[in-house]
Short mmCIF file of C-alpha atoms in Angstrom, two decimals:
data_model
loop_
_atom_site.label_atom_id
_atom_site.label_comp_id
_atom_site.label_asym_id
_atom_site.label_seq_id
_atom_site.Cartn_x
_atom_site.Cartn_y
_atom_site.Cartn_z
CA UNK A 1 -82.77 -14.83 27.18
CA UNK A 2 -80.26 -12.52 28.89
CA UNK A 3 -76.59 -13.29 28.35
CA UNK A 4 -75.36 -13.36 31.96
CA UNK A 5 -77.16 -14.80 34.96
CA UNK A 6 -78.12 -11.94 37.27
CA UNK A 7 -76.16 -11.89 40.53
CA UNK A 8 -79.48 -11.77 42.34
CA UNK A 9 -80.27 -15.30 41.10
CA UNK A 10 -79.37 -18.20 43.33
CA UNK A 11 -76.68 -20.66 42.27
CA UNK A 12 -77.12 -24.20 43.58
CA UNK A 13 -74.22 -26.62 43.87
CA UNK A 14 -75.20 -30.27 44.16
CA UNK A 15 -72.35 -32.35 45.53
CA UNK A 16 -70.37 -31.15 48.55
CA UNK A 17 -66.98 -32.62 47.71
CA UNK A 18 -63.79 -30.73 46.93
CA UNK A 19 -64.97 -29.61 43.49
CA UNK A 20 -68.44 -28.66 44.68
CA UNK A 21 -67.01 -26.56 47.50
CA UNK A 22 -64.63 -24.83 45.10
CA UNK A 23 -67.39 -23.94 42.63
CA UNK A 24 -69.54 -22.65 45.50
CA UNK A 25 -66.74 -20.29 46.52
CA UNK A 26 -66.38 -19.02 42.95
CA UNK A 27 -70.11 -18.27 42.64
CA UNK A 28 -70.27 -16.59 46.06
CA UNK A 29 -67.23 -14.44 45.26
CA UNK A 30 -69.05 -13.30 42.10
CA UNK A 31 -71.94 -12.01 44.23
CA UNK A 32 -74.56 -14.77 43.92
CA UNK A 33 -76.52 -16.28 46.77
CA UNK A 34 -75.23 -19.86 46.85
CA UNK A 35 -76.92 -22.97 48.19
CA UNK A 36 -75.07 -26.27 48.69
CA UNK A 37 -76.94 -29.58 48.62
CA UNK A 38 -75.69 -33.12 49.09
CA UNK A 39 -77.68 -36.33 49.44
CA UNK A 40 -75.55 -36.90 52.53
CA UNK A 41 -76.79 -34.09 54.75
CA UNK A 42 -73.72 -34.20 56.96
CA UNK A 43 -71.52 -33.61 53.91
CA UNK A 44 -73.30 -30.34 53.10
CA UNK A 45 -72.90 -29.18 56.73
CA UNK A 46 -69.18 -29.94 56.60
CA UNK A 47 -68.87 -28.24 53.21
CA UNK A 48 -70.35 -24.98 54.49
CA UNK A 49 -68.10 -25.12 57.57
CA UNK A 50 -65.03 -25.80 55.43
CA UNK A 51 -65.82 -22.90 53.10
CA UNK A 52 -66.26 -20.52 56.06
CA UNK A 53 -62.94 -21.71 57.51
CA UNK A 54 -61.23 -21.10 54.17
CA UNK A 55 -62.54 -17.54 54.01
CA UNK A 56 -61.41 -16.93 57.58
CA UNK A 57 -57.90 -18.15 56.77
CA UNK A 58 -57.87 -15.77 53.80
CA UNK A 59 -58.79 -12.95 56.17
CA UNK A 60 -56.05 -13.99 58.61
CA UNK A 61 -53.56 -13.66 55.74
CA UNK A 62 -54.89 -10.23 54.84
CA UNK A 63 -56.38 -11.39 51.53
CA UNK A 64 -59.96 -10.69 52.66
CA UNK A 65 -61.33 -8.08 55.04
CA UNK A 66 -63.62 -8.88 57.96
CA UNK A 67 -66.44 -7.24 56.01
CA UNK A 68 -65.67 -9.43 52.98
CA UNK A 69 -65.92 -12.58 55.08
CA UNK A 70 -69.22 -11.43 56.54
CA UNK A 71 -70.69 -10.65 53.10
CA UNK A 72 -69.55 -13.97 51.68
CA UNK A 73 -70.94 -15.83 54.67
CA UNK A 74 -74.35 -14.21 54.23
CA UNK A 75 -74.52 -15.50 50.65
CA UNK A 76 -73.85 -19.13 51.59
CA UNK A 77 -76.52 -21.57 52.70
CA UNK A 78 -77.36 -25.25 52.42
CA UNK A 79 -80.44 -27.26 51.59
CA UNK A 80 -81.62 -30.51 53.14
CA UNK A 81 -84.10 -31.47 50.40
CA UNK A 82 -84.04 -31.09 46.62
CA UNK A 83 -87.48 -29.46 46.84
CA UNK A 84 -85.84 -26.47 48.55
CA UNK A 85 -84.03 -25.60 45.30
CA UNK A 86 -87.08 -24.32 43.42
CA UNK A 87 -85.77 -20.72 43.28
CA UNK A 88 -82.46 -21.62 41.65
CA UNK A 89 -81.29 -19.67 38.61
CA UNK A 90 -78.41 -22.05 37.91
CA UNK A 91 -77.80 -25.57 39.18
CA UNK A 92 -74.31 -27.05 38.83
CA UNK A 93 -74.09 -30.77 39.53
CA UNK A 94 -70.79 -32.11 40.93
CA UNK A 95 -71.72 -35.56 42.22
CA UNK A 96 -70.06 -38.94 41.62
CA UNK A 97 -69.11 -39.77 38.01
CA UNK A 98 -71.95 -42.23 37.46
CA UNK A 99 -74.23 -41.88 34.43
CA UNK A 100 -77.34 -43.36 36.04
CA UNK A 101 -76.98 -41.19 39.15
CA UNK A 102 -76.63 -38.01 37.11
CA UNK A 103 -79.56 -38.91 34.86
CA UNK A 104 -81.81 -39.56 37.85
CA UNK A 105 -80.79 -36.27 39.48
CA UNK A 106 -81.54 -34.11 36.45
CA UNK A 107 -84.87 -35.85 35.88
CA UNK A 108 -85.80 -34.85 39.44
CA UNK A 109 -84.51 -31.31 39.03
CA UNK A 110 -86.63 -30.75 35.92
CA UNK A 111 -89.71 -31.21 38.07
CA UNK A 112 -88.54 -28.78 40.76
CA UNK A 113 -86.77 -25.76 39.25
CA UNK A 114 -88.31 -23.04 37.08
CA UNK A 115 -88.33 -23.30 33.29
CA UNK A 116 -85.66 -20.57 32.98
CA UNK A 117 -83.25 -22.25 35.41
CA UNK A 118 -79.96 -23.25 33.81
CA UNK A 119 -78.90 -26.86 34.37
CA UNK A 120 -75.20 -27.72 34.19
CA UNK A 121 -73.06 -30.76 34.94
CA UNK A 122 -69.43 -30.59 36.00
CA UNK A 123 -68.70 -34.06 34.64
CA UNK A 124 -65.16 -34.53 33.37
CA UNK A 125 -65.68 -37.79 31.52
CA UNK A 126 -69.34 -38.60 30.85
CA UNK A 127 -71.26 -37.68 27.70
CA UNK A 128 -73.46 -34.59 28.08
CA UNK A 129 -75.69 -36.07 25.39
CA UNK A 130 -76.09 -39.33 27.34
CA UNK A 131 -76.93 -37.55 30.61
CA UNK A 132 -79.46 -35.31 28.87
CA UNK A 133 -81.07 -38.21 26.99
CA UNK A 134 -83.01 -39.23 30.11
CA UNK A 135 -84.49 -35.73 30.58
CA UNK A 136 -87.85 -34.52 29.34
CA UNK A 137 -86.11 -31.39 28.00
CA UNK A 138 -82.54 -32.43 27.06
CA UNK A 139 -81.95 -29.05 25.44
CA UNK A 140 -81.64 -27.52 28.93
CA UNK A 141 -78.46 -29.38 29.90
CA UNK A 142 -74.93 -28.07 29.32
CA UNK A 143 -71.50 -29.13 30.52
CA UNK A 144 -69.66 -26.70 32.78
CA UNK A 145 -66.36 -28.44 33.50
CA UNK A 146 -64.28 -26.64 36.13
CA UNK A 147 -60.71 -27.62 36.99
CA UNK A 148 -59.41 -28.26 40.49
CA UNK A 149 -58.94 -26.11 42.53
CA UNK A 150 -61.90 -24.23 41.06
CA UNK A 151 -61.19 -20.85 42.73
CA UNK A 152 -57.64 -20.78 41.34
CA UNK A 153 -57.95 -22.43 37.93
CA UNK A 154 -59.06 -20.01 35.23
CA UNK A 155 -60.39 -22.50 32.70
CA UNK A 156 -63.97 -23.75 32.31
CA UNK A 157 -64.85 -26.08 29.44
CA UNK A 158 -68.37 -25.32 28.20
CA UNK A 159 -69.64 -28.55 26.68
CA UNK A 160 -72.49 -28.77 24.20
CA UNK A 161 -74.53 -31.95 23.94
CA UNK A 162 -76.32 -32.82 20.72
CA UNK A 163 -79.55 -31.31 22.06
CA UNK A 164 -78.17 -28.32 24.01
CA UNK A 165 -79.81 -25.05 22.92
CA UNK A 166 -77.57 -22.23 21.74
CA UNK A 167 -79.00 -19.67 24.17
CA UNK A 168 -78.34 -22.00 27.12
CA UNK A 169 -74.76 -22.41 25.94
CA UNK A 170 -74.30 -18.67 25.52
CA UNK A 171 -75.74 -17.75 28.90
CA UNK A 172 -73.67 -20.30 30.80
CA UNK A 173 -70.52 -19.19 28.93
CA UNK A 174 -71.21 -15.53 29.69
CA UNK A 175 -71.88 -16.34 33.34
CA UNK A 176 -68.59 -18.21 33.71
CA UNK A 177 -66.75 -15.27 32.16
CA UNK A 178 -68.53 -12.90 34.54
CA UNK A 179 -67.13 -15.05 37.34
CA UNK A 180 -63.61 -14.31 36.10
CA UNK A 181 -63.12 -17.55 34.20
CA UNK A 182 -61.86 -18.12 30.67
CA UNK A 183 -64.13 -20.40 28.68
CA UNK A 184 -63.58 -22.73 25.76
CA UNK A 185 -66.38 -24.31 23.78
CA UNK A 186 -66.32 -28.02 22.92
CA UNK A 187 -68.82 -30.52 21.61
CA UNK A 188 -69.63 -33.44 23.88
CA UNK A 189 -67.04 -36.13 23.13
CA UNK A 190 -64.78 -38.44 25.16
CA UNK A 191 -62.54 -36.37 27.44
CA UNK A 192 -63.72 -33.05 25.93
CA UNK A 193 -60.56 -31.03 25.10
CA UNK A 194 -58.16 -31.24 28.03
CA UNK A 195 -58.59 -34.78 29.30
CA UNK A 196 -58.51 -36.19 25.78
CA UNK A 197 -55.52 -34.31 24.39
CA UNK A 198 -53.56 -34.88 27.63
CA UNK A 199 -53.57 -38.69 27.23
CA UNK A 200 -50.25 -38.83 25.30
CA UNK A 201 -48.49 -36.82 28.01
CA UNK A 202 -48.91 -39.81 30.30
CA UNK A 203 -48.97 -42.66 27.78
CA UNK A 204 -45.73 -41.83 25.97
CA UNK A 205 -43.69 -41.73 29.17
CA UNK A 206 -45.41 -44.89 30.39
CA UNK A 207 -44.51 -46.58 27.11
CA UNK A 208 -40.90 -45.38 27.46
CA UNK A 209 -40.81 -46.78 31.00
CA UNK A 210 -42.35 -50.08 29.97
CA UNK A 211 -39.92 -50.34 27.02
CA UNK A 212 -36.97 -49.91 29.41
CA UNK A 213 -35.72 -46.63 27.93
CA UNK A 214 -35.51 -44.73 31.23
CA UNK A 215 -36.81 -44.66 34.80
CA UNK A 216 -39.57 -42.41 36.14
CA UNK A 217 -37.28 -39.76 37.60
CA UNK A 218 -35.27 -39.45 34.38
CA UNK A 219 -38.37 -39.15 32.22
CA UNK A 220 -39.87 -36.53 34.55
CA UNK A 221 -36.65 -34.49 34.44
CA UNK A 222 -36.55 -34.60 30.64
CA UNK A 223 -40.20 -33.58 30.21
CA UNK A 224 -39.74 -30.72 32.67
CA UNK A 225 -36.32 -29.40 31.73
CA UNK A 226 -36.38 -30.00 27.97
CA UNK A 227 -40.13 -30.14 27.34
CA UNK A 228 -40.96 -27.18 29.57
CA UNK A 229 -43.87 -28.91 31.32
CA UNK A 230 -44.66 -27.73 34.85
CA UNK A 231 -44.56 -31.28 36.27
CA UNK A 232 -43.30 -34.56 34.90
CA UNK A 233 -45.94 -37.17 34.01
CA UNK A 234 -45.11 -39.57 36.85
CA UNK A 235 -45.09 -36.89 39.55
CA UNK A 236 -48.38 -35.59 38.13
CA UNK A 237 -49.98 -39.04 38.09
CA UNK A 238 -48.93 -39.49 41.73
CA UNK A 239 -50.56 -36.15 42.56
CA UNK A 240 -53.80 -36.94 40.71
CA UNK A 241 -53.97 -40.51 41.99
CA UNK A 242 -53.04 -43.51 39.86
CA UNK A 243 -56.52 -44.99 40.26
CA UNK A 244 -58.15 -41.77 39.05
CA UNK A 245 -55.73 -41.45 36.13
CA UNK A 246 -56.27 -45.07 35.07
CA UNK A 247 -60.06 -44.66 35.32
CA UNK A 248 -59.92 -41.68 32.94
CA UNK A 249 -57.68 -43.64 30.54
CA UNK A 250 -60.09 -46.56 30.55
CA UNK A 251 -63.17 -44.37 30.13
CA UNK A 252 -61.73 -42.57 27.09
CA UNK A 253 -60.35 -45.83 25.61
CA UNK A 254 -63.75 -47.50 25.90
CA UNK A 255 -65.63 -44.43 24.64
CA UNK A 256 -63.29 -44.33 21.62
CA UNK A 257 -64.21 -47.94 20.76
CA UNK A 258 -60.91 -49.31 22.12
CA UNK A 259 -58.77 -47.31 19.71
CA UNK A 260 -55.11 -48.42 20.24
CA UNK A 261 -54.05 -44.78 20.59
CA UNK A 262 -55.60 -44.77 24.07
CA UNK A 263 -54.87 -48.30 25.30
CA UNK A 264 -53.84 -48.25 28.99
CA UNK A 265 -50.63 -50.08 29.86
CA UNK A 266 -50.31 -53.08 32.13
CA UNK A 267 -47.92 -51.18 34.40
CA UNK A 268 -50.75 -48.78 35.32
CA UNK A 269 -53.00 -51.67 36.24
CA UNK A 270 -50.26 -53.34 38.31
CA UNK A 271 -49.66 -50.17 40.33
CA UNK A 272 -53.36 -49.76 41.09
CA UNK A 273 -53.72 -53.46 41.94
CA UNK A 274 -50.88 -53.08 44.45
CA UNK A 275 -52.62 -50.12 46.09
CA UNK A 276 -49.76 -47.84 45.08
CA UNK A 277 -51.97 -44.91 44.21
CA UNK A 278 -49.56 -42.01 44.59
CA UNK A 279 -49.32 -39.34 47.26
CA UNK A 280 -52.60 -40.29 48.94
CA UNK A 281 -51.37 -43.84 49.67
CA UNK A 282 -47.76 -42.89 50.42
CA UNK A 283 -46.42 -44.67 47.37
CA UNK A 284 -46.91 -44.51 43.63
CA UNK A 285 -44.20 -44.08 41.05
CA UNK A 286 -42.34 -42.39 43.91
CA UNK A 287 -42.27 -43.11 47.65
CA UNK A 288 -43.56 -40.36 49.97
CA UNK A 289 -42.44 -38.29 51.71
CA UNK A 290 -40.20 -37.93 48.72
CA UNK A 291 -36.50 -37.25 49.22
CA UNK A 292 -35.06 -35.54 46.19
CA UNK A 293 -31.74 -37.22 45.31
CA UNK A 294 -28.82 -35.00 44.49
CA UNK A 295 -28.25 -35.12 40.75
CA UNK A 296 -24.56 -35.09 39.94
CA UNK A 297 -23.86 -34.52 36.27
CA UNK A 298 -20.45 -35.68 35.02
CA UNK A 299 -18.36 -32.98 33.44
CA UNK A 300 -17.79 -33.44 29.70
CA UNK A 301 -14.38 -34.32 28.38
CA UNK A 302 -12.22 -31.46 27.09
CA UNK A 303 -13.37 -30.34 23.66
CA UNK A 304 -11.36 -31.30 20.59
CA UNK A 305 -9.80 -28.86 18.18
CA UNK A 306 -12.68 -26.52 17.27
CA UNK A 307 -11.47 -26.34 13.68
CA UNK A 308 -12.64 -29.95 13.30
CA UNK A 309 -16.19 -29.07 14.38
CA UNK A 310 -18.50 -27.74 11.66
CA UNK A 311 -22.05 -26.43 12.11
CA UNK A 312 -24.77 -26.63 9.46
CA UNK A 313 -26.17 -23.14 10.00
CA UNK A 314 -29.06 -23.66 7.58
CA UNK A 315 -30.67 -25.68 10.40
CA UNK A 316 -32.34 -23.36 12.97
CA UNK A 317 -31.30 -25.49 15.96
CA UNK A 318 -27.69 -25.57 14.72
CA UNK A 319 -27.74 -21.78 14.45
CA UNK A 320 -28.96 -21.50 18.04
CA UNK A 321 -26.28 -23.90 19.31
CA UNK A 322 -23.61 -21.97 17.41
CA UNK A 323 -24.85 -18.73 18.94
CA UNK A 324 -24.68 -20.22 22.44
CA UNK A 325 -21.10 -21.32 21.80
CA UNK A 326 -20.13 -17.89 20.49
CA UNK A 327 -21.63 -16.30 23.60
CA UNK A 328 -19.40 -18.64 25.64
CA UNK A 329 -16.38 -17.38 23.71
CA UNK A 330 -15.96 -20.41 21.47
CA UNK A 331 -15.10 -19.86 17.78
CA UNK A 332 -17.56 -21.55 15.44
CA UNK A 333 -16.97 -22.87 11.93
CA UNK A 334 -20.21 -22.77 9.97
CA UNK A 335 -21.52 -23.95 6.64
CA UNK A 336 -24.83 -24.23 4.80
CA UNK A 337 -25.64 -27.77 3.69
CA UNK A 338 -29.17 -27.46 2.34
CA UNK A 339 -29.15 -31.09 1.19
CA UNK A 340 -28.99 -32.56 4.71
CA UNK A 341 -30.42 -31.95 8.18
CA UNK A 342 -27.30 -32.54 10.32
CA UNK A 343 -26.70 -29.95 13.06
CA UNK A 344 -22.93 -30.27 13.50
CA UNK A 345 -20.25 -32.84 12.83
CA UNK A 346 -16.83 -33.90 13.99
CA UNK A 347 -15.00 -35.90 11.38
CA UNK A 348 -17.42 -38.55 10.18
CA UNK A 349 -19.61 -38.35 13.31
CA UNK A 350 -22.80 -36.33 12.77
CA UNK A 351 -25.37 -34.91 15.20
CA UNK A 352 -29.06 -34.74 14.24
CA UNK A 353 -32.37 -34.00 15.85
CA UNK A 354 -34.29 -37.25 16.21
CA UNK A 355 -36.96 -37.71 13.55
CA UNK A 356 -38.50 -40.80 15.15
CA UNK A 357 -36.08 -43.31 13.63
CA UNK A 358 -33.59 -45.22 15.79
CA UNK A 359 -29.98 -44.04 15.58
CA UNK A 360 -29.06 -47.42 14.11
CA UNK A 361 -31.44 -46.85 11.21
CA UNK A 362 -30.16 -43.31 10.68
CA UNK A 363 -26.60 -44.63 10.55
CA UNK A 364 -27.64 -47.31 8.07
CA UNK A 365 -29.29 -44.81 5.73
CA UNK A 366 -26.76 -41.96 5.97
CA UNK A 367 -23.69 -44.23 6.18
CA UNK A 368 -21.94 -42.49 9.04
CA UNK A 369 -22.05 -42.79 12.85
CA UNK A 370 -24.40 -40.38 14.55
CA UNK A 371 -25.77 -38.95 17.77
CA UNK A 372 -29.49 -38.09 17.91
CA UNK A 373 -30.86 -35.32 20.14
CA UNK A 374 -34.35 -34.94 21.56
CA UNK A 375 -36.63 -31.95 21.06
CA UNK A 376 -36.79 -28.99 23.46
CA UNK A 377 -39.38 -26.27 23.86
CA UNK A 378 -36.59 -23.66 23.89
CA UNK A 379 -33.16 -24.50 22.49
CA UNK A 380 -31.87 -21.08 23.46
CA UNK A 381 -32.04 -21.96 27.15
CA UNK A 382 -32.33 -25.75 27.46
CA UNK A 383 -29.72 -27.33 29.75
CA UNK A 384 -30.62 -31.04 29.49
CA UNK A 385 -31.41 -33.19 26.45
CA UNK A 386 -31.98 -36.88 25.89
CA UNK A 387 -29.70 -38.49 23.31
CA UNK A 388 -29.17 -41.79 21.47
CA UNK A 389 -26.03 -43.13 19.80
CA UNK A 390 -25.70 -45.27 16.70
CA UNK A 391 -23.78 -48.57 16.93
CA UNK A 392 -20.62 -47.34 15.13
CA UNK A 393 -20.27 -44.11 17.12
CA UNK A 394 -17.05 -44.64 19.08
CA UNK A 395 -16.78 -43.71 22.75
CA UNK A 396 -14.15 -41.00 22.04
CA UNK A 397 -16.31 -39.45 19.31
CA UNK A 398 -19.37 -39.53 21.53
CA UNK A 399 -17.44 -37.85 24.33
CA UNK A 400 -16.18 -35.21 21.92
CA UNK A 401 -19.68 -34.47 20.60
CA UNK A 402 -20.95 -34.33 24.17
CA UNK A 403 -18.16 -31.89 25.01
CA UNK A 404 -19.27 -29.59 22.19
CA UNK A 405 -22.76 -29.45 23.68
CA UNK A 406 -21.30 -29.08 27.16
CA UNK A 407 -19.50 -25.92 26.05
CA UNK A 408 -22.94 -24.60 25.00
CA UNK A 409 -24.30 -25.38 28.48
CA UNK A 410 -26.20 -28.54 27.53
CA UNK A 411 -25.83 -31.86 29.35
CA UNK A 412 -26.90 -35.10 27.71
CA UNK A 413 -28.92 -37.95 29.16
CA UNK A 414 -28.03 -41.01 27.08
CA UNK A 415 -30.87 -43.48 26.50
CA UNK A 416 -30.87 -46.87 24.76
CA UNK A 417 -31.39 -46.70 21.02
CA UNK A 418 -35.04 -46.98 19.95
CA UNK A 419 -37.56 -45.14 17.80
CA UNK A 420 -37.89 -41.58 19.05
CA UNK A 421 -36.91 -39.80 22.25
CA UNK A 422 -39.29 -38.89 25.10
CA UNK A 423 -39.99 -35.20 24.43
CA UNK A 424 -40.30 -35.71 20.66
CA UNK A 425 -42.68 -38.65 21.10
CA UNK A 426 -44.79 -36.75 23.60
CA UNK A 427 -45.05 -33.54 21.58
CA UNK A 428 -45.75 -35.40 18.33
CA UNK A 429 -48.62 -37.31 19.91
CA UNK A 430 -50.04 -34.22 21.65
CA UNK A 431 -50.11 -32.44 18.30
CA UNK A 432 -51.62 -35.52 16.65
CA UNK A 433 -54.43 -35.71 19.21
CA UNK A 434 -55.13 -31.98 18.96
CA UNK A 435 -55.28 -32.35 15.17
CA UNK A 436 -57.94 -35.04 15.51
CA UNK A 437 -60.02 -32.86 17.85
CA UNK A 438 -59.77 -30.02 15.34
CA UNK A 439 -60.59 -32.18 12.32
CA UNK A 440 -63.65 -33.66 14.04
CA UNK A 441 -65.01 -30.15 14.58
CA UNK A 442 -65.08 -30.54 18.36
CA UNK A 443 -63.31 -27.26 19.16
CA UNK A 444 -61.51 -24.39 17.44
CA UNK A 445 -57.75 -24.03 17.06
CA UNK A 446 -57.70 -21.13 19.53
CA UNK A 447 -59.80 -22.95 22.13
CA UNK A 448 -57.71 -26.13 21.87
CA UNK A 449 -54.47 -24.27 22.55
CA UNK A 450 -55.95 -22.05 25.28
CA UNK A 451 -57.48 -25.06 27.02
CA UNK A 452 -54.19 -26.94 27.25
CA UNK A 453 -52.26 -23.89 28.47
CA UNK A 454 -54.87 -22.78 31.01
CA UNK A 455 -56.05 -26.21 32.14
CA UNK A 456 -52.69 -27.97 32.41
CA UNK A 457 -50.09 -25.18 32.26
CA UNK A 458 -48.54 -26.50 29.05
CA UNK A 459 -45.65 -24.31 27.86
CA UNK A 460 -47.33 -23.94 24.48
CA UNK A 461 -50.61 -24.96 22.88
CA UNK A 462 -50.20 -28.21 20.91
CA UNK A 463 -51.34 -26.80 17.57
CA UNK A 464 -49.07 -23.76 17.91
CA UNK A 465 -46.24 -26.11 18.89
CA UNK A 466 -46.93 -28.26 15.84
CA UNK A 467 -47.01 -25.23 13.57
CA UNK A 468 -43.63 -24.12 14.96
CA UNK A 469 -42.02 -27.52 14.37
CA UNK A 470 -43.75 -28.10 11.04
CA UNK A 471 -46.90 -30.19 10.71
CA UNK A 472 -45.51 -32.09 7.74
CA UNK A 473 -42.30 -32.93 9.58
CA UNK A 474 -44.26 -34.19 12.61
CA UNK A 475 -46.37 -36.39 10.33
CA UNK A 476 -43.12 -37.90 9.10
CA UNK A 477 -41.98 -38.45 12.70
CA UNK A 478 -45.23 -40.27 13.49
CA UNK A 479 -44.83 -42.39 10.37
CA UNK A 480 -41.38 -43.47 11.54
CA UNK A 481 -42.75 -44.32 14.99
CA UNK A 482 -45.64 -46.25 13.46
CA UNK A 483 -43.31 -48.22 11.18
CA UNK A 484 -41.14 -49.20 14.15
CA UNK A 485 -43.90 -50.15 16.61
CA UNK A 486 -46.54 -51.43 14.21
CA UNK A 487 -49.37 -51.46 16.77
CA UNK A 488 -51.64 -48.66 15.52
CA UNK A 489 -50.78 -46.40 18.45
CA UNK A 490 -49.04 -43.83 16.25
CA UNK A 491 -51.72 -43.62 13.54
CA UNK A 492 -51.52 -40.17 11.96
CA UNK A 493 -54.54 -37.88 12.25
CA UNK A 494 -56.05 -37.13 8.85
CA UNK A 495 -55.70 -33.38 9.32
CA UNK A 496 -52.02 -33.73 10.15
CA UNK A 497 -51.50 -36.08 7.21
CA UNK A 498 -53.05 -33.46 4.94
CA UNK A 499 -50.45 -30.94 6.09
CA UNK A 500 -47.74 -33.39 5.09
CA UNK A 501 -48.81 -33.04 1.47
CA UNK A 502 -47.90 -29.35 1.55
CA UNK A 503 -44.68 -29.49 3.56
CA UNK A 504 -42.17 -32.10 4.64
CA UNK A 505 -39.56 -29.66 5.82
CA UNK A 506 -37.52 -30.08 8.98
CA UNK A 507 -38.45 -28.07 12.10
CA UNK A 508 -39.25 -24.57 10.90
CA UNK A 509 -38.51 -22.63 14.06
CA UNK A 510 -36.98 -23.16 17.46
CA UNK A 511 -37.22 -19.72 19.03
#
């Protein structure tokens, strides 16, 4: 079988919704004749009209020529009956996420299309194996999961069911790459790569909200400014639709046999029950149209005598903070305490990176008051960090420590004391989930990291992020979170636990 579908072969898109229209545009732009079919005939008419209008707008903006629009238009057609699809070289299904409906459709298609026609489903949540199980030739079916908007998003997850033949997988992968997409290969499993690994991005902030640690706007700011994520979780859920997001959570939770790692939270169900679905309903975690409040950060108190402030330069984050202070013209007193992980201290007050323990517990163990800082994707440039104070940290000492960080250009967002801070909890659980996907042999390290960066614009792939922080250290963080919460949510992936046996060092790098 040839590796790439010839551009002379017709591509059929079944399902004329937003995703179906987007995939049709991608295939037409690659040179294929494209046929759109929808069980609702009017929907296919509207889809073709909408696609033509989109191309015309592109021409009006100078992004397409008149000749381009004409050529694209000649490639696009629609069908009124499934029987008209007999000449298809590739069929991509993008109908409603219903197992029975997809099974019935592919059983019909098997009787209509030629034996060499490739059959693909764009499902984002259903098992490829389960869909194919109803077919006479289940080896023909492959997952071809595009991301919305399909013309703009570069990623396509190529999903292999238990019965999918290797040559089918290879040809569909090669075809997607010929269309200008980047592909990752994953075995059929709940959520594939992206939707599964992304669960903690939402769940950790939802848990922080439900636990009363911060409000939605604060958590979004921290995940964006310190975590480096393109959007905060609550703004993103509002964009996706809270009903859609909850449905994905439930589907993965059920498919994973109700594993507590994926348990939806009651606050999600309450929002959906109220009809507060996000942007599309005018209200979700935010009210729309959204008015961005002016954020006024208080200026830190004047810094104390710098000779009283000592930095533990053996810690990479401390070295970065010291460098930022030196660049601001502040003299830095440094030392190298290899026996402890404090970053800097002022008298008896110490500053640490959070390791998943509450500040009160850290104070109890180390026997001095402390301030805990959250993680950041880039400590060289971060300007906002979450922080927690231990019970015996006095207000003057806290203000003085805050002033030190203020001189380095970092403002603090103080949260109630609890186990872990938002960015640390989120990153630790993203790495943990990616480790499980890797251990289960569902996808490669490279494909896991590429999928999360391309599909969701993460600042770094989770496994690369974990390697930078130290897998063993993150396993220790998760153990602290699990000890505190005791609900099974923070169970450590076996692969990550194995790394803990080889290294329990503190974060290895921050640059």
